[in-house]
Amino acid sequence: MGQVPGIHSAVDASHATPALAERLVRYFRCKSAQDLEGTMALFAQRPCTYIDATLGWDLGSWAEIHAFFAQYMPGWPAHSASYPVRILGDLRSAVVFFTDTAGLFGPSELRLAGAVDMRSGLITRQVDYWDGRHFGVDNLASLQVPVDQFPTDFGETTVRGSTSAVMRGVVHDLADALHRGDGTAAARLFAPGAVFEDAPAHIRIEGPRSIGDYLTATAELLPYVGMGAGVRHVLGNELGGGYEFTSASGPVPRGIIGLELDRWRQISRLTAVWDGSLVDDAVLLSLAEKAIER
């Protein structure tokens, strides 16, 4: 699998179809080359939505997205890049983990997880999620729109039916277990060698039993666990994808979970991304403490 020029790390497309991987690598190559028209040729004319779920930036049409990149691309530093790290799903919908190097959108790098919906190979919807703490809280404040100006519609109603039945079933069972705070039920959905990752908490846990214990212990802390947690939109296929989550309780209203599935449709890897700047240090310390096994 090719990569953006100048980036020497490989793209992990083991849980994506070759057609999706080729299309998204092409997208990031055009973006990194500051090829405005090449980038925009990969977006559908309509529907077309691009939202930054951490900053609250809401671009609701092809023309708005074109104007946005036309404004920012000329100021990008030489040798800067936006490059994919891991791609999950197919040409209908996907989750892509990617990095924007420093200088593209502020003085620090961004490590993002994008929800991507496509039709006929063109992007109809992209919503990016990332941790504001990694970017820097002061940097975040300079770019973020006021909370009351955040979008209330994330464009998911324009892209219904873009996910496989396999992924919908896995997400239904997982989200139901997490909603109930039932780590034991959630653990049954994970493969024997499964890995659980929470990006803002800097947590990595291996094995279903330990994952289940952690999810039970953190039911009142993690934004995607507990009675307030819900599903906004499911993405991907029988290889991988995930879902955008919502939370009606607590300080973190939204985020995304990437899922890799094995051949038996069990979860082999879960990666959660949300904005850690919305919780105080004590919450993150508690999340870390509860990962200690005794």
CSV table of C-alpha atoms in Angstrom, one decimal:
chain,number,residue,atom,x,y,z
A,1,MET,CA,0.0,0.0,0.0
A,2,GLY,CA,1.4,3.4,-1.0
A,3,GLN,CA,1.7,6.3,1.3
A,4,VAL,CA,1.9,10.1,1.1
A,5,PRO,CA,5.3,11.2,-0.3
A,6,GLY,CA,7.8,11.9,2.5
A,7,ILE,CA,5.9,9.8,5.1
A,8,HIS,CA,7.8,6.6,5.8
A,9,SER,CA,5.3,4.7,8.0
A,10,ALA,CA,3.1,2.1,6.3
A,11,VAL,CA,-0.7,2.4,6.0
A,12,ASP,CA,-2.5,-0.4,7.9
A,13,ALA,CA,-5.3,-1.3,5.5
A,14,SER,CA,-5.6,-4.9,6.7
A,15,HIS,CA,-9.3,-4.3,7.6
A,16,ALA,CA,-10.3,-2.4,4.5
A,17,THR,CA,-11.1,-3.3,1.0
A,18,PRO,CA,-8.3,-2.6,-1.5
A,19,ALA,CA,-10.6,-0.2,-3.4
A,20,LEU,CA,-11.2,1.9,-0.3
A,21,ALA,CA,-7.6,1.9,0.6
A,22,GLU,CA,-6.6,3.1,-2.9
A,23,ARG,CA,-9.2,5.8,-2.9
A,24,LEU,CA,-8.3,7.2,0.5
A,25,VAL,CA,-4.6,7.1,-0.1
A,26,ARG,CA,-5.2,9.1,-3.3
A,27,TYR,CA,-7.3,11.6,-1.3
A,28,PHE,CA,-4.5,12.2,1.3
A,29,ARG,CA,-1.9,12.4,-1.5
A,30,CYS,CA,-3.9,15.2,-3.2
A,31,LYS,CA,-4.5,17.0,0.1
A,32,SER,CA,-0.8,16.8,1.1
A,33,ALA,CA,0.3,18.0,-2.3
A,34,GLN,CA,-2.0,21.0,-1.8
A,35,ASP,CA,-3.8,19.9,-5.0
A,36,LEU,CA,-7.1,21.8,-4.4
A,37,GLU,CA,-8.9,20.5,-7.5
A,38,GLY,CA,-7.6,17.0,-7.1
A,39,THR,CA,-8.8,16.9,-3.5
A,40,MET,CA,-12.2,18.3,-4.4
A,41,ALA,CA,-12.6,15.8,-7.3
A,42,LEU,CA,-12.9,13.1,-4.6
A,43,PHE,CA,-15.9,14.8,-2.9
A,44,ALA,CA,-19.5,14.4,-4.2
A,45,GLN,CA,-21.3,17.5,-5.3
A,46,ARG,CA,-24.3,16.6,-3.2
A,47,PRO,CA,-24.9,15.6,-0.5
A,48,CYS,CA,-21.6,16.9,0.8
A,49,THR,CA,-20.7,17.5,4.4
A,50,TYR,CA,-17.4,18.0,6.3
A,51,ILE,CA,-17.6,18.6,10.0
A,52,ASP,CA,-14.8,18.9,12.6
A,53,ALA,CA,-16.5,17.5,15.7
A,54,THR,CA,-13.9,19.0,18.1
A,55,LEU,CA,-13.7,22.5,16.8
A,56,GLY,CA,-17.4,22.8,15.7
A,57,TRP,CA,-16.5,23.7,12.1
A,58,ASP,CA,-19.4,22.9,9.9
A,59,LEU,CA,-19.1,22.9,6.1
A,60,GLY,CA,-22.4,21.9,4.6
A,61,SER,CA,-21.7,21.9,0.8
A,62,TRP,CA,-19.1,21.2,-1.8
A,63,ALA,CA,-18.6,24.9,-2.4
A,64,GLU,CA,-18.0,25.6,1.3
A,65,ILE,CA,-15.4,22.7,1.5
A,66,HIS,CA,-13.7,24.0,-1.7
A,67,ALA,CA,-13.5,27.6,-0.2
A,68,PHE,CA,-12.2,26.2,3.1
A,69,PHE,CA,-9.3,24.3,1.4
A,70,ALA,CA,-8.7,27.2,-0.9
A,71,GLN,CA,-8.1,29.4,2.1
A,72,TYR,CA,-5.9,27.1,4.1
A,73,MET,CA,-3.8,25.1,1.5
A,74,PRO,CA,-1.7,28.0,0.3
A,75,GLY,CA,-0.4,28.7,3.8
A,76,TRP,CA,0.6,25.1,4.6
A,77,PRO,CA,4.3,24.7,5.4
A,78,ALA,CA,6.7,23.0,3.0
A,79,HIS,CA,6.9,19.3,3.6
A,80,SER,CA,3.7,19.3,5.7
A,81,ALA,CA,1.4,16.3,5.2
A,82,SER,CA,-2.0,14.8,6.0
A,83,TYR,CA,-1.5,11.1,5.9
A,84,PRO,CA,-3.5,7.9,6.7
A,85,VAL,CA,-2.4,5.6,9.5
A,86,ARG,CA,-5.1,3.0,9.5
A,87,ILE,CA,-8.1,2.4,7.3
A,88,LEU,CA,-11.3,0.4,8.1
A,89,GLY,CA,-14.2,-0.4,5.9
A,90,ASP,CA,-15.2,-0.3,2.3
A,91,LEU,CA,-16.3,2.2,-0.4
A,92,ARG,CA,-19.6,2.7,1.2
A,93,SER,CA,-18.4,3.9,4.6
A,94,ALA,CA,-15.3,3.8,6.6
A,95,VAL,CA,-13.3,4.9,9.6
A,96,VAL,CA,-9.8,6.4,8.9
A,97,PHE,CA,-7.2,7.2,11.5
A,98,PHE,CA,-4.9,9.9,10.1
A,99,THR,CA,-2.4,12.6,11.1
A,100,ASP,CA,-2.1,16.2,10.1
A,101,THR,CA,1.4,17.5,10.7
A,102,ALA,CA,2.0,20.7,12.5
A,103,GLY,CA,1.1,23.9,10.6
A,104,LEU,CA,-1.8,22.6,8.7
A,105,PHE,CA,-4.4,23.7,11.2
A,106,GLY,CA,-2.5,25.3,14.0
A,107,PRO,CA,1.0,25.0,15.6
A,108,SER,CA,0.7,21.4,16.7
A,109,GLU,CA,0.0,18.1,15.0
A,110,LEU,CA,-3.4,16.5,15.0
A,111,ARG,CA,-4.2,12.8,15.3
A,112,LEU,CA,-7.7,12.2,14.1
A,113,ALA,CA,-10.3,9.6,13.4
A,114,GLY,CA,-12.6,10.4,10.5
A,115,ALA,CA,-16.0,9.0,9.8
A,116,VAL,CA,-16.3,8.8,6.0
A,117,ASP,CA,-19.3,8.0,4.0
A,118,MET,CA,-19.1,7.6,0.2
A,119,ARG,CA,-21.3,7.1,-2.8
A,120,SER,CA,-19.9,5.9,-6.2
A,121,GLY,CA,-16.4,6.3,-4.8
A,122,LEU,CA,-16.9,10.0,-3.8
A,123,ILE,CA,-17.0,11.4,-0.3
A,124,THR,CA,-20.5,12.5,0.7
A,125,ARG,CA,-19.8,13.0,4.4
A,126,GLN,CA,-16.7,13.3,6.6
A,127,VAL,CA,-16.7,14.0,10.3
A,128,ASP,CA,-13.4,14.3,12.1
A,129,TYR,CA,-12.9,13.5,15.8
A,130,TRP,CA,-9.7,14.2,17.9
A,131,ASP,CA,-8.4,14.8,21.4
A,132,GLY,CA,-8.0,18.5,22.1
A,133,ARG,CA,-5.4,17.8,24.8
A,134,HIS,CA,-3.0,16.3,22.3
A,135,PHE,CA,-3.3,19.4,20.2
A,136,GLY,CA,-2.9,21.7,23.2
A,137,VAL,CA,-5.8,23.3,25.1
A,138,ASP,CA,-4.6,26.9,24.3
A,139,ASN,CA,-4.3,26.0,20.6
A,140,LEU,CA,-7.7,24.5,20.7
A,141,ALA,CA,-9.4,27.5,22.3
A,142,SER,CA,-8.0,29.8,19.5
A,143,LEU,CA,-9.8,27.8,16.8
A,144,GLN,CA,-12.9,26.4,18.4
A,145,VAL,CA,-16.3,27.9,17.9
A,146,PRO,CA,-18.5,28.7,20.9
A,147,VAL,CA,-20.4,25.7,22.2
A,148,ASP,CA,-23.8,27.2,21.3
A,149,GLN,CA,-22.7,27.4,17.7
A,150,PHE,CA,-21.7,23.7,17.3
A,151,PRO,CA,-23.7,21.8,14.7
A,152,THR,CA,-26.7,19.9,16.0
A,153,ASP,CA,-27.0,17.9,12.8
A,154,PHE,CA,-23.9,15.9,11.8
A,155,GLY,CA,-25.3,14.9,8.4
A,156,GLU,CA,-25.9,11.2,9.2
A,157,THR,CA,-29.5,11.4,7.9
A,158,THR,CA,-28.2,12.0,4.4
A,159,VAL,CA,-26.2,8.7,4.2
A,160,ARG,CA,-28.5,6.0,5.6
A,161,GLY,CA,-27.9,2.4,4.4
A,162,SER,CA,-24.1,2.7,3.9
A,163,THR,CA,-23.1,0.0,6.3
A,164,SER,CA,-23.0,-3.8,6.2
A,165,ALA,CA,-25.4,-5.8,8.3
A,166,VAL,CA,-22.5,-7.5,10.0
A,167,MET,CA,-21.1,-4.3,11.4
A,168,ARG,CA,-24.6,-3.0,12.3
A,169,GLY,CA,-25.1,-6.2,14.3
A,170,VAL,CA,-21.8,-6.0,16.2
A,171,VAL,CA,-22.3,-2.3,17.0
A,172,HIS,CA,-25.9,-3.0,18.2
A,173,ASP,CA,-24.7,-5.7,20.6
A,174,LEU,CA,-21.7,-3.7,21.8
A,175,ALA,CA,-23.6,-0.4,22.2
A,176,ASP,CA,-26.4,-2.2,24.1
A,177,ALA,CA,-23.9,-3.8,26.5
A,178,LEU,CA,-22.1,-0.4,27.0
A,179,HIS,CA,-25.3,1.4,27.5
A,180,ARG,CA,-26.2,-1.0,30.4
A,181,GLY,CA,-22.6,-0.7,31.8
A,182,ASP,CA,-22.3,-4.5,31.4
A,183,GLY,CA,-18.7,-5.1,30.8
A,184,THR,CA,-19.2,-8.9,31.1
A,185,ALA,CA,-21.6,-8.8,28.1
A,186,ALA,CA,-19.3,-6.6,26.2
A,187,ALA,CA,-16.4,-8.9,26.8
A,188,ARG,CA,-18.2,-11.7,25.0
A,189,LEU,CA,-18.0,-9.7,21.8
A,190,PHE,CA,-14.2,-9.5,21.9
A,191,ALA,CA,-11.7,-12.0,20.3
A,192,PRO,CA,-9.3,-13.9,22.7
A,193,GLY,CA,-6.4,-11.6,21.7
A,194,ALA,CA,-8.4,-8.4,21.5
A,195,VAL,CA,-7.0,-5.0,22.2
A,196,PHE,CA,-8.9,-2.1,23.7
A,197,GLU,CA,-7.5,1.4,23.3
A,198,ASP,CA,-8.8,4.7,24.6
A,199,ALA,CA,-6.8,7.6,23.0
A,200,PRO,CA,-7.5,10.5,25.4
A,201,ALA,CA,-7.0,8.2,28.4
A,202,HIS,CA,-3.8,6.7,26.9
A,203,ILE,CA,-5.1,3.3,27.9
A,204,ARG,CA,-4.4,0.0,26.2
A,205,ILE,CA,-5.9,-3.2,27.6
A,206,GLU,CA,-5.6,-6.8,26.2
A,207,GLY,CA,-7.9,-9.7,26.5
A,208,PRO,CA,-11.7,-10.0,26.9
A,209,ARG,CA,-11.7,-10.5,30.7
A,210,SER,CA,-9.5,-7.4,31.4
A,211,ILE,CA,-11.4,-5.4,28.8
A,212,GLY,CA,-14.8,-6.3,30.4
A,213,ASP,CA,-13.5,-5.5,33.9
A,214,TYR,CA,-12.3,-2.1,32.8
A,215,LEU,CA,-15.5,-1.2,31.0
A,216,THR,CA,-17.5,-2.1,34.1
A,217,ALA,CA,-15.2,-0.1,36.4
A,218,THR,CA,-15.4,3.0,34.2
A,219,ALA,CA,-19.1,3.0,33.4
A,220,GLU,CA,-19.5,6.4,35.1
A,221,LEU,CA,-16.4,7.9,33.5
A,222,LEU,CA,-16.2,6.9,29.8
A,223,PRO,CA,-18.5,8.9,27.6
A,224,TYR,CA,-19.5,5.8,25.5
A,225,VAL,CA,-20.5,3.7,28.5
A,226,GLY,CA,-23.5,4.2,30.7
A,227,MET,CA,-27.2,5.1,30.4
A,228,GLY,CA,-26.5,8.3,28.4
A,229,ALA,CA,-24.5,6.6,25.7
A,230,GLY,CA,-26.0,6.2,22.2
A,231,VAL,CA,-25.2,5.5,18.6
A,232,ARG,CA,-25.2,8.3,16.0
A,233,HIS,CA,-24.1,6.5,12.9
A,234,VAL,CA,-22.5,3.1,12.1
A,235,LEU,CA,-19.8,2.7,9.5
A,236,GLY,CA,-17.9,0.0,7.7
A,237,ASN,CA,-18.2,-3.7,6.7
A,238,GLU,CA,-17.4,-7.2,8.0
A,239,LEU,CA,-13.7,-6.3,8.1
A,240,GLY,CA,-13.8,-3.1,10.1
A,241,GLY,CA,-15.4,0.2,10.7
A,242,GLY,CA,-17.1,1.4,13.9
A,243,TYR,CA,-19.6,4.0,15.0
A,244,GLU,CA,-20.0,7.6,16.1
A,245,PHE,CA,-21.3,7.8,19.6
A,246,THR,CA,-23.3,10.4,21.5
A,247,SER,CA,-23.6,11.0,25.2
A,248,ALA,CA,-26.6,12.7,26.8
A,249,SER,CA,-24.9,12.8,30.2
A,250,GLY,CA,-21.5,14.1,31.3
A,251,PRO,CA,-19.3,16.7,29.7
A,252,VAL,CA,-18.3,14.8,26.5
A,253,PRO,CA,-21.2,14.8,24.0
A,254,ARG,CA,-19.7,12.9,21.1
A,255,GLY,CA,-16.9,10.8,19.8
A,256,ILE,CA,-16.0,7.8,17.6
A,257,ILE,CA,-15.1,4.1,18.1
A,258,GLY,CA,-13.1,2.2,15.5
A,259,LEU,CA,-13.6,-1.5,15.3
A,260,GLU,CA,-11.6,-4.3,13.7
A,261,LEU,CA,-13.3,-7.6,13.3
A,262,ASP,CA,-11.9,-11.1,12.8
A,263,ARG,CA,-13.2,-13.8,10.5
A,264,TRP,CA,-15.6,-15.0,13.3
A,265,ARG,CA,-17.0,-11.5,13.6
A,266,GLN,CA,-15.5,-10.8,16.9
A,267,ILE,CA,-13.9,-7.6,17.8
A,268,SER,CA,-10.1,-7.9,17.6
A,269,ARG,CA,-9.4,-4.2,18.2
A,270,LEU,CA,-11.4,-1.3,19.6
A,271,THR,CA,-10.1,2.3,19.5
A,272,ALA,CA,-12.0,5.1,21.1
A,273,VAL,CA,-11.4,8.8,20.2
A,274,TRP,CA,-13.1,11.8,21.9
A,275,ASP,CA,-12.1,15.2,23.1
A,276,GLY,CA,-10.2,14.8,26.4
A,277,SER,CA,-10.1,18.6,26.9
A,278,LEU,CA,-13.7,18.4,28.0
A,279,VAL,CA,-12.9,16.5,31.2
A,280,ASP,CA,-10.6,17.6,34.0
A,281,ASP,CA,-7.3,16.0,35.0
A,282,ALA,CA,-9.0,14.0,37.8
A,283,VAL,CA,-11.2,12.1,35.3
A,284,LEU,CA,-8.2,11.0,33.2
A,285,LEU,CA,-6.2,10.1,36.3
A,286,SER,CA,-9.2,7.9,37.5
A,287,LEU,CA,-9.4,6.2,34.1
A,288,ALA,CA,-5.7,5.4,34.3
A,289,GLU,CA,-6.0,4.1,37.9
A,290,LYS,CA,-8.9,1.8,37.0
A,291,ALA,CA,-6.7,0.1,34.4
A,292,ILE,CA,-4.4,-1.2,37.1
A,293,GLU,CA,-5.0,-4.9,37.6
A,294,ARG,CA,-4.9,-6.4,41.0
